[in-house]
mmCIF file of C-alpha atoms in Angstrom:
data_model
loop_
_atom_site.group_PDB
_atom_site.id
_atom_site.type_symbol
_atom_site.label_atom_id
_atom_site.label_comp_id
_atom_site.label_asym_id
_atom_site.label_seq_id
_atom_site.Cartn_x
_atom_site.Cartn_y
_atom_site.Cartn_z
ATOM 1 C CA UNK A 1 -24.957 -10.605 -55.586
ATOM 2 C CA UNK A 2 -26.763 -11.170 -58.081
ATOM 3 C CA UNK A 3 -30.494 -9.449 -58.610
ATOM 4 C CA UNK A 4 -33.483 -10.120 -58.838
ATOM 5 C CA UNK A 5 -36.357 -8.378 -58.635
ATOM 6 C CA UNK A 6 -39.874 -8.582 -57.927
ATOM 7 C CA UNK A 7 -43.241 -7.019 -58.525
ATOM 8 C CA UNK A 8 -46.534 -9.071 -56.769
ATOM 9 C CA UNK A 9 -49.018 -7.500 -55.453
ATOM 10 C CA UNK A 10 -49.275 -9.855 -52.399
ATOM 11 C CA UNK A 11 -46.841 -9.094 -49.744
ATOM 12 C CA UNK A 12 -46.828 -13.224 -47.778
ATOM 13 C CA UNK A 13 -45.803 -13.929 -51.213
ATOM 14 C CA UNK A 14 -43.019 -11.886 -52.377
ATOM 15 C CA UNK A 15 -41.765 -12.325 -48.758
ATOM 16 C CA UNK A 16 -41.819 -16.485 -49.221
ATOM 17 C CA UNK A 17 -39.835 -15.967 -52.758
ATOM 18 C CA UNK A 18 -36.813 -13.222 -50.523
ATOM 19 C CA UNK A 19 -36.713 -16.671 -48.189
ATOM 20 C CA UNK A 20 -36.882 -19.185 -51.840
ATOM 21 C CA UNK A 21 -34.726 -16.838 -53.356
ATOM 22 C CA UNK A 22 -31.952 -16.320 -50.867
ATOM 23 C CA UNK A 23 -31.175 -19.284 -49.951
ATOM 24 C CA UNK A 24 -30.638 -20.123 -53.529
ATOM 25 C CA UNK A 25 -27.261 -16.377 -53.553
ATOM 26 C CA UNK A 26 -30.068 -14.579 -54.521
ATOM 27 C CA UNK A 27 -30.650 -10.713 -53.090
ATOM 28 C CA UNK A 28 -34.286 -9.504 -53.701
ATOM 29 C CA UNK A 29 -36.216 -6.335 -54.365
ATOM 30 C CA UNK A 30 -39.850 -5.928 -54.276
ATOM 31 C CA UNK A 31 -40.897 -2.889 -57.051
ATOM 32 C CA UNK A 32 -44.635 -2.189 -57.490
ATOM 33 C CA UNK A 33 -44.763 0.047 -60.343
ATOM 34 C CA UNK A 34 -42.684 1.218 -63.483
ATOM 35 C CA UNK A 35 -40.389 3.770 -60.690
ATOM 36 C CA UNK A 36 -40.164 1.118 -58.264
ATOM 37 C CA UNK A 37 -38.460 -0.969 -61.636
ATOM 38 C CA UNK A 38 -36.769 1.881 -62.409
ATOM 39 C CA UNK A 39 -35.223 2.690 -58.922
ATOM 40 C CA UNK A 40 -34.175 -0.684 -57.899
ATOM 41 C CA UNK A 41 -31.550 -1.466 -61.704
ATOM 42 C CA UNK A 42 -28.292 -1.569 -61.229
ATOM 43 C CA UNK A 43 -25.768 -4.282 -63.230
ATOM 44 C CA UNK A 44 -26.226 -6.656 -60.684
ATOM 45 C CA UNK A 45 -29.638 -7.930 -62.137
ATOM 46 C CA UNK A 46 -30.035 -11.308 -63.011
ATOM 47 C CA UNK A 47 -34.591 -11.281 -64.121
ATOM 48 C CA UNK A 48 -37.785 -9.720 -63.374
ATOM 49 C CA UNK A 49 -40.202 -11.705 -61.528
ATOM 50 C CA UNK A 50 -43.916 -9.653 -62.547
ATOM 51 C CA UNK A 51 -47.564 -11.538 -61.589
ATOM 52 C CA UNK A 52 -49.136 -11.599 -65.068
ATOM 53 C CA UNK A 53 -52.649 -10.842 -65.127
ATOM 54 C CA UNK A 54 -56.078 -10.076 -67.618
ATOM 55 C CA UNK A 55 -56.370 -8.277 -63.882
ATOM 56 C CA UNK A 56 -53.291 -6.593 -63.261
ATOM 57 C CA UNK A 57 -53.422 -4.038 -66.477
ATOM 58 C CA UNK A 58 -49.420 -2.046 -65.392
ATOM 59 C CA UNK A 59 -48.287 -5.488 -66.440
ATOM 60 C CA UNK A 60 -47.850 -4.565 -70.045
ATOM 61 C CA UNK A 61 -46.959 -1.514 -68.638
ATOM 62 C CA UNK A 62 -43.681 -2.625 -66.542
ATOM 63 C CA UNK A 63 -42.628 -4.426 -68.899
ATOM 64 C CA UNK A 64 -41.672 -2.612 -71.218
ATOM 65 C CA UNK A 65 -39.651 -0.821 -69.310
ATOM 66 C CA UNK A 66 -37.762 -3.951 -67.900
ATOM 67 C CA UNK A 67 -37.635 -4.327 -71.826
ATOM 68 C CA UNK A 68 -35.955 -1.009 -72.184
ATOM 69 C CA UNK A 69 -34.192 -0.240 -69.285
ATOM 70 C CA UNK A 70 -33.165 -3.413 -69.355
ATOM 71 C CA UNK A 71 -32.130 -5.776 -71.577
ATOM 72 C CA UNK A 72 -30.230 -8.340 -71.580
ATOM 73 C CA UNK A 73 -32.407 -9.778 -67.723
ATOM 74 C CA UNK A 74 -34.646 -12.603 -67.936
ATOM 75 C CA UNK A 75 -37.589 -11.897 -67.778
ATOM 76 C CA UNK A 76 -40.425 -14.024 -65.649
ATOM 77 C CA UNK A 77 -43.985 -13.661 -65.672
ATOM 78 C CA UNK A 78 -45.925 -15.759 -63.276
ATOM 79 C CA UNK A 79 -48.957 -16.444 -63.914
ATOM 80 C CA UNK A 80 -52.604 -15.907 -62.307
ATOM 81 C CA UNK A 81 -55.490 -16.174 -64.882
ATOM 82 C CA UNK A 82 -56.162 -15.915 -68.198
ATOM 83 C CA UNK A 83 -53.053 -15.626 -70.502
ATOM 84 C CA UNK A 84 -51.725 -12.439 -71.205
ATOM 85 C CA UNK A 85 -50.407 -11.350 -74.635
ATOM 86 C CA UNK A 86 -46.955 -10.027 -72.371
ATOM 87 C CA UNK A 87 -45.967 -13.517 -71.452
ATOM 88 C CA UNK A 88 -45.187 -14.507 -75.431
ATOM 89 C CA UNK A 89 -41.838 -11.948 -74.262
ATOM 90 C CA UNK A 90 -40.981 -14.343 -71.057
ATOM 91 C CA UNK A 91 -38.351 -15.765 -71.093
ATOM 92 C CA UNK A 92 -40.028 -17.628 -68.795
ATOM 93 C CA UNK A 93 -43.435 -18.618 -67.948
ATOM 94 C CA UNK A 94 -44.628 -20.431 -64.571
ATOM 95 C CA UNK A 95 -47.676 -21.870 -64.228
ATOM 96 C CA UNK A 96 -50.348 -22.128 -61.784
ATOM 97 C CA UNK A 97 -50.454 -24.225 -59.691
ATOM 98 C CA UNK A 98 -46.549 -22.706 -58.581
ATOM 99 C CA UNK A 99 -44.099 -24.589 -58.397
ATOM 100 C CA UNK A 100 -40.715 -23.759 -56.932
ATOM 101 C CA UNK A 101 -38.535 -26.149 -58.165
ATOM 102 C CA UNK A 102 -38.821 -25.317 -61.786
ATOM 103 C CA UNK A 103 -38.992 -21.835 -60.648
ATOM 104 C CA UNK A 104 -34.791 -22.555 -59.222
ATOM 105 C CA UNK A 105 -34.362 -24.606 -61.892
ATOM 106 C CA UNK A 106 -34.436 -21.145 -64.158
ATOM 107 C CA UNK A 107 -32.949 -19.260 -62.414
ATOM 108 C CA UNK A 108 -29.821 -21.873 -61.110
ATOM 109 C CA UNK A 109 -29.639 -21.499 -65.443
ATOM 110 C CA UNK A 110 -28.306 -17.386 -64.947
ATOM 111 C CA UNK A 111 -26.849 -17.842 -62.618
ATOM 112 C CA UNK A 112 -22.756 -17.402 -64.501
ATOM 113 C CA UNK A 113 -20.595 -20.549 -63.642
ATOM 114 C CA UNK A 114 -18.884 -19.749 -60.102
ATOM 115 C CA UNK A 115 -20.946 -17.511 -58.775
ATOM 116 C CA UNK A 116 -20.847 -17.689 -54.940
ATOM 117 C CA UNK A 117 -23.594 -18.133 -53.485
ATOM 118 C CA UNK A 118 -22.930 -15.554 -50.570
ATOM 119 C CA UNK A 119 -24.674 -18.030 -48.040
ATOM 120 C CA UNK A 120 -23.077 -18.779 -44.620
ATOM 121 C CA UNK A 121 -24.126 -22.196 -44.790
ATOM 122 C CA UNK A 122 -22.057 -22.813 -47.228
ATOM 123 C CA UNK A 123 -18.731 -24.332 -46.922
ATOM 124 C CA UNK A 124 -16.469 -24.489 -49.771
ATOM 125 C CA UNK A 125 -12.991 -25.327 -51.302
ATOM 126 C CA UNK A 126 -11.445 -25.580 -54.838
ATOM 127 C CA UNK A 127 -14.161 -26.953 -56.753
ATOM 128 C CA UNK A 128 -15.966 -28.034 -54.007
ATOM 129 C CA UNK A 129 -19.127 -27.006 -51.354
ATOM 130 C CA UNK A 130 -20.974 -28.675 -48.362
ATOM 131 C CA UNK A 131 -24.465 -27.605 -47.251
ATOM 132 C CA UNK A 132 -25.224 -27.575 -44.299
ATOM 133 C CA UNK A 133 -28.366 -26.885 -44.247
ATOM 134 C CA UNK A 134 -29.633 -29.200 -47.153
ATOM 135 C CA UNK A 135 -26.460 -31.381 -46.216
ATOM 136 C CA UNK A 136 -25.236 -32.092 -49.455
ATOM 137 C CA UNK A 137 -22.150 -32.012 -50.880
ATOM 138 C CA UNK A 138 -20.559 -31.144 -54.330
ATOM 139 C CA UNK A 139 -17.491 -31.592 -56.661
ATOM 140 C CA UNK A 140 -17.956 -28.919 -59.741
ATOM 141 C CA UNK A 141 -21.759 -30.228 -61.374
ATOM 142 C CA UNK A 142 -20.937 -33.976 -59.027
ATOM 143 C CA UNK A 143 -23.019 -34.614 -56.082
ATOM 144 C CA UNK A 144 -21.039 -37.050 -54.114
ATOM 145 C CA UNK A 145 -22.831 -39.583 -51.882
ATOM 146 C CA UNK A 146 -20.915 -39.837 -47.753
ATOM 147 C CA UNK A 147 -22.030 -41.060 -44.597
ATOM 148 C CA UNK A 148 -23.440 -39.344 -41.777
ATOM 149 C CA UNK A 149 -20.049 -39.088 -40.117
ATOM 150 C CA UNK A 150 -18.191 -39.332 -43.375
ATOM 151 C CA UNK A 151 -19.469 -35.781 -43.632
ATOM 152 C CA UNK A 152 -19.106 -34.601 -40.090
ATOM 153 C CA UNK A 153 -15.493 -35.666 -41.028
ATOM 154 C CA UNK A 154 -14.944 -33.471 -43.890
ATOM 155 C CA UNK A 155 -16.809 -30.568 -42.975
ATOM 156 C CA UNK A 156 -14.360 -30.027 -39.966
ATOM 157 C CA UNK A 157 -12.683 -30.059 -43.168
ATOM 158 C CA UNK A 158 -13.935 -27.387 -44.637
ATOM 159 C CA UNK A 159 -14.363 -25.140 -41.896
ATOM 160 C CA UNK A 160 -10.223 -24.610 -42.080
ATOM 161 C CA UNK A 161 -9.019 -26.290 -44.760
ATOM 162 C CA UNK A 162 -5.561 -25.400 -44.726
ATOM 163 C CA UNK A 163 -5.069 -26.721 -41.191
ATOM 164 C CA UNK A 164 -3.829 -29.704 -40.472
ATOM 165 C CA UNK A 165 -5.525 -32.214 -38.091
ATOM 166 C CA UNK A 166 -4.912 -35.083 -35.827
ATOM 167 C CA UNK A 167 -6.859 -37.465 -35.412
ATOM 168 C CA UNK A 168 -8.255 -37.043 -32.141
ATOM 169 C CA UNK A 169 -9.607 -33.852 -33.027
ATOM 170 C CA UNK A 170 -12.048 -35.362 -36.016
ATOM 171 C CA UNK A 171 -12.923 -38.239 -33.056
ATOM 172 C CA UNK A 172 -13.986 -35.623 -30.745
ATOM 173 C CA UNK A 173 -15.067 -33.546 -33.324
ATOM 174 C CA UNK A 174 -16.601 -36.268 -35.105
ATOM 175 C CA UNK A 175 -18.072 -39.326 -33.148
ATOM 176 C CA UNK A 176 -20.554 -38.828 -29.908
ATOM 177 C CA UNK A 177 -18.647 -37.950 -27.205
ATOM 178 C CA UNK A 178 -17.342 -40.913 -24.461
ATOM 179 C CA UNK A 179 -16.933 -43.397 -27.852
ATOM 180 C CA UNK A 180 -14.375 -45.607 -27.802
ATOM 181 C CA UNK A 181 -12.272 -44.753 -31.766
ATOM 182 C CA UNK A 182 -9.596 -46.114 -32.388
ATOM 183 C CA UNK A 183 -7.169 -43.821 -34.740
ATOM 184 C CA UNK A 184 -6.568 -46.256 -37.200
ATOM 185 C CA UNK A 185 -10.699 -45.688 -37.870
ATOM 186 C CA UNK A 186 -10.522 -42.633 -38.458
ATOM 187 C CA UNK A 187 -7.841 -42.829 -41.238
ATOM 188 C CA UNK A 188 -10.482 -45.827 -42.664
ATOM 189 C CA UNK A 189 -13.285 -42.984 -43.166
ATOM 190 C CA UNK A 190 -10.105 -39.996 -44.816
ATOM 191 C CA UNK A 191 -9.763 -43.015 -47.368
ATOM 192 C CA UNK A 192 -13.471 -43.475 -48.165
ATOM 193 C CA UNK A 193 -13.861 -39.157 -48.481
ATOM 194 C CA UNK A 194 -11.222 -39.401 -50.502
ATOM 195 C CA UNK A 195 -12.594 -41.675 -52.946
ATOM 196 C CA UNK A 196 -15.832 -39.881 -52.439
ATOM 197 C CA UNK A 197 -14.417 -36.677 -53.561
ATOM 198 C CA UNK A 198 -11.978 -38.771 -56.583
ATOM 199 C CA UNK A 199 -15.442 -39.792 -58.787
ATOM 200 C CA UNK A 200 -14.966 -36.225 -59.110
ATOM 201 C CA UNK A 201 -11.199 -34.834 -59.867
ATOM 202 C CA UNK A 202 -8.258 -35.269 -58.357
ATOM 203 C CA UNK A 203 -7.080 -35.376 -54.583
ATOM 204 C CA UNK A 204 -8.216 -33.074 -51.839
ATOM 205 C CA UNK A 205 -7.228 -34.148 -48.818
ATOM 206 C CA UNK A 206 -3.511 -34.212 -47.695
ATOM 207 C CA UNK A 207 -2.436 -36.254 -45.298
ATOM 208 C CA UNK A 208 0.604 -35.057 -43.516
ATOM 209 C CA UNK A 209 2.042 -37.896 -41.557
ATOM 210 C CA UNK A 210 2.469 -38.555 -37.581
ATOM 211 C CA UNK A 211 0.264 -35.319 -37.655
ATOM 212 C CA UNK A 212 -2.773 -35.653 -39.751
ATOM 213 C CA UNK A 213 -5.357 -34.864 -42.957
ATOM 214 C CA UNK A 214 -5.685 -31.122 -44.283
ATOM 215 C CA UNK A 215 -7.153 -29.681 -47.451
ATOM 216 C CA UNK A 216 -4.834 -29.970 -50.316
ATOM 217 C CA UNK A 217 -5.593 -28.366 -54.169
ATOM 218 C CA UNK A 218 -6.224 -31.911 -55.496
ATOM 219 C CA UNK A 219 -3.518 -30.582 -59.077
ATOM 220 C CA UNK A 220 -0.636 -32.987 -57.886
ATOM 221 C CA UNK A 221 -1.293 -37.584 -56.942
ATOM 222 C CA UNK A 222 1.633 -36.866 -54.441
ATOM 223 C CA UNK A 223 -0.801 -37.235 -50.907
ATOM 224 C CA UNK A 224 1.556 -37.540 -48.548
ATOM 225 C CA UNK A 225 4.087 -34.996 -46.825
ATOM 226 C CA UNK A 226 6.136 -34.700 -43.690
ATOM 227 C CA UNK A 227 4.989 -32.955 -41.401
#
């Protein structure tokens, strides 16, 4: 996990930032002074977020420690009040009123491609990811649009990608209890999911004749296998 060192005076603000960044896969640590920053140093630090204002005279010394200790890490200034001269050296300045989306957009640009987010609410296989918290499906950088039912079907596949799920398993897990669903209906929805995923890359769904469906790495065109 990649780390962001945060230096703010408001404990509630730190807790909010910690929660927000944890959802993006970043570890956070609070550093109130230069000694705290030096104690937090590690190779996995990608950024420092420092509250800067004319009232916080120690911000300049904190920036100096950051620049000397971790010259490759990005410096983010959380601006309060007048602009301090240290802000001119920052890679990103968060202006009031604070917009979390802008901060997250910048931090995502720092995350190396393919960096694992280390989240229990993120399912993945190959270049496919499914975010359980936001219900967003992505294939690489491409957002995949699915219906709620198709989302549940794909989620079942992603929970154990190598396992072959038969049609009854999909009906039991993805449809309301007692619903009358023909096995062919499962095939139709699998087809919709397959086409949606293929819009962004090779086929990832393996069909096992007479058995059901599983996921396989999208490195070939063959879809059907004899079970």
